[in-house]
mmCIF file of C-alpha atoms and ligand atoms in Angstrom:
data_model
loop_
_atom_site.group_PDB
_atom_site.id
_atom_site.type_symbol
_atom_site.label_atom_id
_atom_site.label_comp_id
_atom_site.label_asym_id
_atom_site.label_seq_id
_atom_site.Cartn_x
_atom_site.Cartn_y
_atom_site.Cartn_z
ATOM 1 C CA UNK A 41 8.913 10.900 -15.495
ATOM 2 C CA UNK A 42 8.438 14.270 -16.661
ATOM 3 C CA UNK A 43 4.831 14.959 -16.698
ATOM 4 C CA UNK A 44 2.036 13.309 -19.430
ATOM 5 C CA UNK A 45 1.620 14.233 -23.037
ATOM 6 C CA UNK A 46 4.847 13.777 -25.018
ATOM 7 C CA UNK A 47 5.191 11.294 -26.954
ATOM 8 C CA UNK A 48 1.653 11.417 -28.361
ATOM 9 C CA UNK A 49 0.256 8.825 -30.331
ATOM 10 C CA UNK A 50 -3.060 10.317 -31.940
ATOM 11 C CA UNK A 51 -6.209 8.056 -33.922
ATOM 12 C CA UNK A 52 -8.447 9.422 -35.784
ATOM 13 C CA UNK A 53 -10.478 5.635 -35.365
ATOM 14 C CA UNK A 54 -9.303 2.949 -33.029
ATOM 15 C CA UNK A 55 -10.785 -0.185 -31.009
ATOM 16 C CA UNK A 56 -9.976 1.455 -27.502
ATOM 17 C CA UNK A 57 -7.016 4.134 -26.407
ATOM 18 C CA UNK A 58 -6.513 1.223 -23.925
ATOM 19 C CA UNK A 59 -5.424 -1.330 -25.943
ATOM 20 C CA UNK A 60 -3.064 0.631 -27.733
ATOM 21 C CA UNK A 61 -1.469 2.031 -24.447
ATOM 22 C CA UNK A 62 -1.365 -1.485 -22.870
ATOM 23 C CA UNK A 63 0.187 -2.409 -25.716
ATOM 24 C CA UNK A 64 3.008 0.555 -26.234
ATOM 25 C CA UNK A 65 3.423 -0.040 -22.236
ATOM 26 C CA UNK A 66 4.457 -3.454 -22.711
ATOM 27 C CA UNK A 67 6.861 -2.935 -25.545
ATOM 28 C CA UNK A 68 8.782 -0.257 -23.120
ATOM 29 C CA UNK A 69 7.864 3.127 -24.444
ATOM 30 C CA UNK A 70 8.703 5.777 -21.861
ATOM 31 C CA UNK A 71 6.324 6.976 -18.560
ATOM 32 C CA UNK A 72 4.810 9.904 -19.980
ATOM 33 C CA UNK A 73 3.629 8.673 -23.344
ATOM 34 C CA UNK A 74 -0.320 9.084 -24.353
ATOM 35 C CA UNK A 75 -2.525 7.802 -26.851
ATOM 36 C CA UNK A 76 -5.893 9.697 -27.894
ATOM 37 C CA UNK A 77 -8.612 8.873 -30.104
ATOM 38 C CA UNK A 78 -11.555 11.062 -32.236
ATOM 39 C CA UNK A 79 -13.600 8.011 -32.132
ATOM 40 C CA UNK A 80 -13.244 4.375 -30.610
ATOM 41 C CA UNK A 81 -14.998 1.292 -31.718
ATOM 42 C CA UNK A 82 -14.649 -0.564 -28.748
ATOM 43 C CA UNK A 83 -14.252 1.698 -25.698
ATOM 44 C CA UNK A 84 -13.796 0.097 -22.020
ATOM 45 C CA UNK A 85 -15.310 0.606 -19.403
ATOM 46 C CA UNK A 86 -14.638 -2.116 -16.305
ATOM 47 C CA UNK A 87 -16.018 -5.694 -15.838
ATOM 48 C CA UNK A 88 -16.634 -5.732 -19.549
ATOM 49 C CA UNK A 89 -18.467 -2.836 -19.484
ATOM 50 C CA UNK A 90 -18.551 -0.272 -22.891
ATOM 51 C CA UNK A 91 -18.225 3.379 -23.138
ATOM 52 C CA UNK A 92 -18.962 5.192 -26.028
ATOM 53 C CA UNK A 93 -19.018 8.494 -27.379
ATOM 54 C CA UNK A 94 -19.780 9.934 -30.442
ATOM 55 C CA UNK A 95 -16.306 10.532 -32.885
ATOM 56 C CA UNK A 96 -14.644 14.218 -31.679
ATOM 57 C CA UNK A 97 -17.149 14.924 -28.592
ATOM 58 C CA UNK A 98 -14.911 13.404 -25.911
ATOM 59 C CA UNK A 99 -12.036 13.351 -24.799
ATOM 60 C CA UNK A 100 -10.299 9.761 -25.319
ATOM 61 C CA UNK A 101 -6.972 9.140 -23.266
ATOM 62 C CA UNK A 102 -5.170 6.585 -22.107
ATOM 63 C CA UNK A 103 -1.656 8.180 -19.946
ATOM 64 C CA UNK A 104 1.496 5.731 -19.441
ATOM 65 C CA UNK A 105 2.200 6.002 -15.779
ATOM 66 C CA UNK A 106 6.252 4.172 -15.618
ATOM 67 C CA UNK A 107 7.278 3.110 -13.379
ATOM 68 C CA UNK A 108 4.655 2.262 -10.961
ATOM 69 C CA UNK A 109 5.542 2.162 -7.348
ATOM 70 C CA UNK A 110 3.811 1.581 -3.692
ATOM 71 C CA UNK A 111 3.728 5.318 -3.594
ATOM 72 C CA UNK A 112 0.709 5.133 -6.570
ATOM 73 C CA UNK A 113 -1.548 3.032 -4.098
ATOM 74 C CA UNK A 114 -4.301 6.031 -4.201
ATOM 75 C CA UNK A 115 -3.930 6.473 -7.992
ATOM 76 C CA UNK A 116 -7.799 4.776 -8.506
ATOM 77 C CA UNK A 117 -8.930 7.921 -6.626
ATOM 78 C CA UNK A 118 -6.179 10.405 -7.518
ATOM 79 C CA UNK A 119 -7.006 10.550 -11.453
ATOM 80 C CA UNK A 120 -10.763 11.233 -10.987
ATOM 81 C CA UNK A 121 -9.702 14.231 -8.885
ATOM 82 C CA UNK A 122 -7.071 15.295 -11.454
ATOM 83 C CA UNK A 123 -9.988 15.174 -13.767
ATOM 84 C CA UNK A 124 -12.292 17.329 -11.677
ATOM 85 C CA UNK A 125 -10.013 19.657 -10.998
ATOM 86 C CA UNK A 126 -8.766 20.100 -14.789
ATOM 87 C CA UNK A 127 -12.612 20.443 -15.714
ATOM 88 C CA UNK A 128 -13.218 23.179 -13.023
ATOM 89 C CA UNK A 129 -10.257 24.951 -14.389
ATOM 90 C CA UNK A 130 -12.108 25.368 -17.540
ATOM 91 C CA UNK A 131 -15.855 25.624 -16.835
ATOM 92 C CA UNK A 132 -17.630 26.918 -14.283
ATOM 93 C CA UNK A 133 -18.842 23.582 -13.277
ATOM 94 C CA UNK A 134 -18.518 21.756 -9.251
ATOM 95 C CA UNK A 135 -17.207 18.401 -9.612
ATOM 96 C CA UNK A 136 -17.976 15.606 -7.296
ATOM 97 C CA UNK A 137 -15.666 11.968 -7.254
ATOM 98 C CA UNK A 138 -17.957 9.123 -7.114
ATOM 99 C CA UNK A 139 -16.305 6.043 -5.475
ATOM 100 C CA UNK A 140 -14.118 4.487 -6.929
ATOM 101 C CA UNK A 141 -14.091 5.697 -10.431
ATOM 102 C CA UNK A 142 -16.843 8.219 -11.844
ATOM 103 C CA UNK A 143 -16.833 12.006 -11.867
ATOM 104 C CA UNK A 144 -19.999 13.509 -11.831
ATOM 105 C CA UNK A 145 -21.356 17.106 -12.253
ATOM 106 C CA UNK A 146 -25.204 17.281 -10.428
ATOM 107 C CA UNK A 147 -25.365 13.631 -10.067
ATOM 108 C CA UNK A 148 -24.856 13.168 -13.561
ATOM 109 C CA UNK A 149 -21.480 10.900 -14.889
ATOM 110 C CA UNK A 150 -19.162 13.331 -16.913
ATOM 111 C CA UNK A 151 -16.566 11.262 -16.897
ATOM 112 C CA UNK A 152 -15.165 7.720 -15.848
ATOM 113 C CA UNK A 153 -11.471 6.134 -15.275
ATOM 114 C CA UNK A 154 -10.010 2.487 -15.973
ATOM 115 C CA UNK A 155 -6.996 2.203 -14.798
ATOM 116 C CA UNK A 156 -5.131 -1.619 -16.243
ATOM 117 C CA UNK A 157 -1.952 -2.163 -14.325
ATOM 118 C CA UNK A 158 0.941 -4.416 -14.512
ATOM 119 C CA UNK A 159 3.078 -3.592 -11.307
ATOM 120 C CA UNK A 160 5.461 -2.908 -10.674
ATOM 121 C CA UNK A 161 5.913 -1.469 -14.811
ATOM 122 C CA UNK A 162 3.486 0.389 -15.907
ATOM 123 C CA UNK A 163 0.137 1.446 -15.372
ATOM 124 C CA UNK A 164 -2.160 2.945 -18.223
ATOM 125 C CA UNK A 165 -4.221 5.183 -16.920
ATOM 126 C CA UNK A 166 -7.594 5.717 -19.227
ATOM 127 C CA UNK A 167 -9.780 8.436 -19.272
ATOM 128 C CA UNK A 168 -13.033 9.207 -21.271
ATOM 129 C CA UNK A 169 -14.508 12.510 -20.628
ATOM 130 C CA UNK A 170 -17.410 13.895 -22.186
ATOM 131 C CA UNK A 171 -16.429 17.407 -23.915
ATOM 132 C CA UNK A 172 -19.255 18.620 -25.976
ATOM 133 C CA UNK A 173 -22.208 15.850 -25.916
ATOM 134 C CA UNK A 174 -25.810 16.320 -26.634
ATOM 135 C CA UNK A 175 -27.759 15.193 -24.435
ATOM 136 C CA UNK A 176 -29.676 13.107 -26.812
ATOM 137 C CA UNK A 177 -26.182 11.583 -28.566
ATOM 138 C CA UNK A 178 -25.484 9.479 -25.432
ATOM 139 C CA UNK A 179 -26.669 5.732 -25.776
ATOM 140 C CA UNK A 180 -30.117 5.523 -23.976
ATOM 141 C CA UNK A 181 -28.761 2.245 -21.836
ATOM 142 C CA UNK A 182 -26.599 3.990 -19.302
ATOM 143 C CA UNK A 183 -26.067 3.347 -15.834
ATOM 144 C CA UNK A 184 -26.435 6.296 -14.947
ATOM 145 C CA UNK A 185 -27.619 10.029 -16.436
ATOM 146 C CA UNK A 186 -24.372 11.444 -18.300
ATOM 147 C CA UNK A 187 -23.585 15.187 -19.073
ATOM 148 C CA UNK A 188 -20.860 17.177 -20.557
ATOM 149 C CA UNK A 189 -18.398 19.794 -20.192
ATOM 150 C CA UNK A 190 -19.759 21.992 -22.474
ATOM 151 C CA UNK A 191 -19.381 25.635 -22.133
ATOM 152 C CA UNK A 192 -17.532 25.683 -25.561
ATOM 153 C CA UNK A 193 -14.598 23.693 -24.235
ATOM 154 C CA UNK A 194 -12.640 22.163 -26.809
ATOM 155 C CA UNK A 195 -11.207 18.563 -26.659
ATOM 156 C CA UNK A 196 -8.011 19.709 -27.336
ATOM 157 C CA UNK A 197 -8.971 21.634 -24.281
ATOM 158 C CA UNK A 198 -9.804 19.392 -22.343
ATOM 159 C CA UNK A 199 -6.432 17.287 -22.680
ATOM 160 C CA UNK A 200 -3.644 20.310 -21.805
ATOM 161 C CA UNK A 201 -5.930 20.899 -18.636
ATOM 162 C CA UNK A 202 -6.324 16.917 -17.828
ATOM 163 C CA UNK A 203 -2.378 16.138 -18.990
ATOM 164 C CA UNK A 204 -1.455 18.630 -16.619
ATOM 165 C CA UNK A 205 -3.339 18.287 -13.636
ATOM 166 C CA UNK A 206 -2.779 14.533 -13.556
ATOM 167 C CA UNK A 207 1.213 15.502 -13.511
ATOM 168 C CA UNK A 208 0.221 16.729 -9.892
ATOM 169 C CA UNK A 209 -1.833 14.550 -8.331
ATOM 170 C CA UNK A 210 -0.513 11.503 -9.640
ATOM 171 C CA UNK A 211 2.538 12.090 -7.768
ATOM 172 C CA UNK A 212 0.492 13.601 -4.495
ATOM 173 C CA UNK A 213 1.153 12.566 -1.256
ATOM 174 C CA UNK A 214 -1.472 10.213 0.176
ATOM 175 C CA UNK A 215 -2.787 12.743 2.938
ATOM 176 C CA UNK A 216 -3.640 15.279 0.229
ATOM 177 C CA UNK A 217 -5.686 12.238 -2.269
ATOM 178 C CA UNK A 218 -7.360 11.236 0.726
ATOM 179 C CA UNK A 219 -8.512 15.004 2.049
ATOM 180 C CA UNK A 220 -9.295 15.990 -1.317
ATOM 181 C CA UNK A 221 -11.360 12.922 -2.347
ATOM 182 C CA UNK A 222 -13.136 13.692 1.091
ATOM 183 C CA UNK A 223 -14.184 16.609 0.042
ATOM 184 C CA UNK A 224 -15.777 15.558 -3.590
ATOM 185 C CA UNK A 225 -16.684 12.388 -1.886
ATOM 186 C CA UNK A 226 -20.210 12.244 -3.768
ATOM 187 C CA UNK A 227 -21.379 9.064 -1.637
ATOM 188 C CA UNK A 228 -21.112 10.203 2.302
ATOM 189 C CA UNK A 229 -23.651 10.229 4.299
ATOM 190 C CA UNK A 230 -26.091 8.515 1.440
ATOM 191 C CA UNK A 231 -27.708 4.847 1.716
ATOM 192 C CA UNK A 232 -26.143 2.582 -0.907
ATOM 193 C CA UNK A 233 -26.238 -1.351 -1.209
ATOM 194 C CA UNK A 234 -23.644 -3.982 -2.613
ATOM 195 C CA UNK A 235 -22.913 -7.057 -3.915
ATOM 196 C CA UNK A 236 -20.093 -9.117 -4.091
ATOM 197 C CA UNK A 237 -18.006 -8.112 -0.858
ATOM 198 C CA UNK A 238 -16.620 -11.852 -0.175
ATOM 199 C CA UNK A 239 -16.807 -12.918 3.511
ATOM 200 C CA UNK A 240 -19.307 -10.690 4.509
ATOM 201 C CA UNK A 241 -22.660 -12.830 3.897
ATOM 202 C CA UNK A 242 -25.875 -10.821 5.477
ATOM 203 C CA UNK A 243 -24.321 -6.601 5.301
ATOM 204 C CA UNK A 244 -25.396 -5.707 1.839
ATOM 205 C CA UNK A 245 -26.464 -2.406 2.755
ATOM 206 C CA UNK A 246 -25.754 0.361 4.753
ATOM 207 C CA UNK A 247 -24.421 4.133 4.538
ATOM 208 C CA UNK A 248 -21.298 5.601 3.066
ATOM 209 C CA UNK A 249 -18.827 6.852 5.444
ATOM 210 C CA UNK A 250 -15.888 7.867 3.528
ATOM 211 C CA UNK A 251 -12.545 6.042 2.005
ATOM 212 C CA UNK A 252 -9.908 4.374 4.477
ATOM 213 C CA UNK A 253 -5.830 5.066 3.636
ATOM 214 C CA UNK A 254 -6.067 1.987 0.997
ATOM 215 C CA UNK A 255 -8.748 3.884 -0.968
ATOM 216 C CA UNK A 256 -11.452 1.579 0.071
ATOM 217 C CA UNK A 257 -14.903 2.936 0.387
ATOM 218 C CA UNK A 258 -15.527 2.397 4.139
ATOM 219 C CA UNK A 259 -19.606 1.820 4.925
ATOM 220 C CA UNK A 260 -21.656 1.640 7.843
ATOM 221 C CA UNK A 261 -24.126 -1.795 7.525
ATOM 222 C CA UNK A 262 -27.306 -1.496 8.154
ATOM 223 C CA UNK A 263 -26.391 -4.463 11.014
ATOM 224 C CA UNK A 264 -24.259 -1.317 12.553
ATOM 225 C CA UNK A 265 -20.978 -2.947 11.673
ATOM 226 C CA UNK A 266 -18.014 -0.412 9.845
ATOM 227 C CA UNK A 267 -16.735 -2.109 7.024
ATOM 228 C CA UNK A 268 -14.340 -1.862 4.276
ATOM 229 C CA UNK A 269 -15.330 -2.645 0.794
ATOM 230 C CA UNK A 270 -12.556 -3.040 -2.333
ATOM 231 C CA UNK A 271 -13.480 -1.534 -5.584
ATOM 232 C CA UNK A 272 -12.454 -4.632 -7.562
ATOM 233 C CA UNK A 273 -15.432 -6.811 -5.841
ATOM 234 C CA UNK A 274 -18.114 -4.860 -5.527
ATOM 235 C CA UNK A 275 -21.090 -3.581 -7.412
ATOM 236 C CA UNK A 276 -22.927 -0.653 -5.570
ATOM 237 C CA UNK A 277 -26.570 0.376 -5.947
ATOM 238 C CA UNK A 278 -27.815 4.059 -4.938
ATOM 239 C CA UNK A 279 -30.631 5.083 -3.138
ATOM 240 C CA UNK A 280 -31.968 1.804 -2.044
ATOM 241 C CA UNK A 281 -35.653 3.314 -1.137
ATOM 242 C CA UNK A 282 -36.187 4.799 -4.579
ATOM 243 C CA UNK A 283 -35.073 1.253 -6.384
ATOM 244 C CA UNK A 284 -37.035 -0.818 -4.129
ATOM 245 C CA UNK A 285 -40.286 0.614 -4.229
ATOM 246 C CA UNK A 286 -41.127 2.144 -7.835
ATOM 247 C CA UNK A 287 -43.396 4.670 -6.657
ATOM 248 C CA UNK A 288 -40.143 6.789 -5.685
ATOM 249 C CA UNK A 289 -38.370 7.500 -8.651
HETATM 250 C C1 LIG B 73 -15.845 3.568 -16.641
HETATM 251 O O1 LIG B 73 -16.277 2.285 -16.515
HETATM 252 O O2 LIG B 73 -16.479 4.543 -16.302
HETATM 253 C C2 LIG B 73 -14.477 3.699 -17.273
HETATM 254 C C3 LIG B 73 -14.556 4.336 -18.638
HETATM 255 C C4 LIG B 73 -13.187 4.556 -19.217
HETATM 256 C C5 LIG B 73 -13.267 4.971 -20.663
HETATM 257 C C6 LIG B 73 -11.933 5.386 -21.219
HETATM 258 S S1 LIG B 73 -12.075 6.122 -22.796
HETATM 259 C C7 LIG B 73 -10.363 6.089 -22.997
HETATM 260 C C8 LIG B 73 -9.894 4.763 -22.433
HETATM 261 N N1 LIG B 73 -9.925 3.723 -23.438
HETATM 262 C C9 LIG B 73 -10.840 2.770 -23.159
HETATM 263 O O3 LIG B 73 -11.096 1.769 -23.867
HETATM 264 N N2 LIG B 73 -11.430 3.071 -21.966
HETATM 265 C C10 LIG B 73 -10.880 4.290 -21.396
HETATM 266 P P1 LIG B 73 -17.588 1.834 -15.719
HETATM 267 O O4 LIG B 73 -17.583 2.404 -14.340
HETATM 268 O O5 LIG B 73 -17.629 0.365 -15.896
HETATM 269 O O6 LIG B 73 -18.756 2.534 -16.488
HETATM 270 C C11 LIG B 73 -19.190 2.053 -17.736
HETATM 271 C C12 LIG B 73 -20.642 2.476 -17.876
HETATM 272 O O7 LIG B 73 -20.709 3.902 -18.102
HETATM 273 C C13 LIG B 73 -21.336 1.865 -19.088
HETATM 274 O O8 LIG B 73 -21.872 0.599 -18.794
HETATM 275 C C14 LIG B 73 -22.434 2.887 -19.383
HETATM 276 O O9 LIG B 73 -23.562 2.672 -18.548
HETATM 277 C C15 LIG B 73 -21.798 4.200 -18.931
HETATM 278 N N3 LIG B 73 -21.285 4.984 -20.076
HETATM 279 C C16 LIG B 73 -20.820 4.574 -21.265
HETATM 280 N N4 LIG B 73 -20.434 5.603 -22.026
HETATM 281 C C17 LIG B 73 -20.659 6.721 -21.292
HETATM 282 C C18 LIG B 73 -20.464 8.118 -21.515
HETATM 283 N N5 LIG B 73 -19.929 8.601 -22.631
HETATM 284 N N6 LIG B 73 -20.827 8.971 -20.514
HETATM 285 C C19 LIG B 73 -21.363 8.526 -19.343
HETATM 286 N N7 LIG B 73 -21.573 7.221 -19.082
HETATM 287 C C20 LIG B 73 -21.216 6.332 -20.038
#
């Protein structure tokens, strides 16, 4: 594979760049290939999630990673760094990776990854990053506070910097993903609580410590026991104090 961003496949309006690359990955187009979007009716997030953005304010892209090997086994958290590190490149802005699959700017989501896989094939990796949103254009149901790149940055922008910095650490060794998520790690040190960790009834809190080599956020239970938690079971909550008791907000 020779880097990400030829062939293109552009929409001015479809359901979700995902679909289509799932789709162009399963009929065999090469590694390489992407598919972008000005607007997208029905934009993925995971677990059913949505993620929207208003038409030609965000950048929309779903990148055909072919083949996909054991190598890729830190792609979750290699493509949010590729994604900080394209955005820094362009605006004077400090990214920060929040486990396993947000990038945020001052605690505030600028951009998220869904990566749908089908090893050892393809993978498709998606990307939706927020170029030039208002901060009153962004639904007023998210998760969490969302900004943009701003800065005057253009989508078009946006996707040379992102195309071409995913090249790199796509294909990065696994010591380098793991040092560099380290330090954009937006979660050590901070009191978080899950559900949905199977098999470990009664630790549902605790602090973040880190990743381990499979990428999975490693915590310290409030019960004092390490433990590793996969991103594909489990839900985390921030700041337990300030949901608990509303008078921190
Ligand atoms: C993600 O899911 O963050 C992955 C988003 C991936 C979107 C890209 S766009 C191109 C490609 N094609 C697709 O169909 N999808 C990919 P998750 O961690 O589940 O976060 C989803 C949550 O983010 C939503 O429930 C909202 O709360 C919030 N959200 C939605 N739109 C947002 C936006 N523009 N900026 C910040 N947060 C947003």
């Amino acid at each position: 594979m020779d880097g990400f961003g030829a062939p293109r496949r552009h929409y001015r309006v479809t359901n979700s760049t995902n679909e289509c690359a799932r789709e162009l990955a399963a009929a065999g187009v090469p590694g390489g290939t992407i598919v972008t979007a000005t607007e997208q009716t029905a934009g993925r997030g995971r677990r059913g999630r949505r993620w929207s953005a208003p038409a030609g304010k965000a950048l929309l892209l779903s990148a055909i990673l072919s083949p996909l090997s054991a190598e890729h086994v830190l792609l979750p958290l290699a493509v949010p760094i590729a994604v900080c590190e394209a955005v820094e490149s362009l605006a004077p802005l400090e990214c920060r990776v929040k486990w396993p699959n947000d990038v945020w700017v001052e605690e505030r989501k600028l951009a998220g990854v869904l990566i749908e896989a089908q090893p050892p094939d393809w993978a498709v990796i998606g990307i939706g990053l927020n170029v030039s949103i208002e901060p009153d254009e962004f639904p007023t149901d998210l998760r969490q506070p969302a900004t943009s790149v701003g800065h005057g940055v253009s989508t078009e922008g946006a996707l040379e910097a992102v195309c071409s910095a995913l090249a790199r650490w796509v294909e990065a060794p696994a010591d380098r993903v793991v040092a560099e998520f380290e330090a954009r790690d937006a979660l050590r040190g901070r009191e978080i609580s899950w559900i949905g960790a199977g098999g470990q009834e009664g630790d549902s809190s605790g602090v973040a410590d880190g990743i381990d080599e499979r990428g999975n956020l490693v915590v310290v239970s409030d019960q004092g026991k390490r433990l590793s938690l996969g991103s594909g079971e489990v839900t985390l909550t921030l700041d337990r104090a300030a949901r608990e008791d509303p008078a921190i907000e």
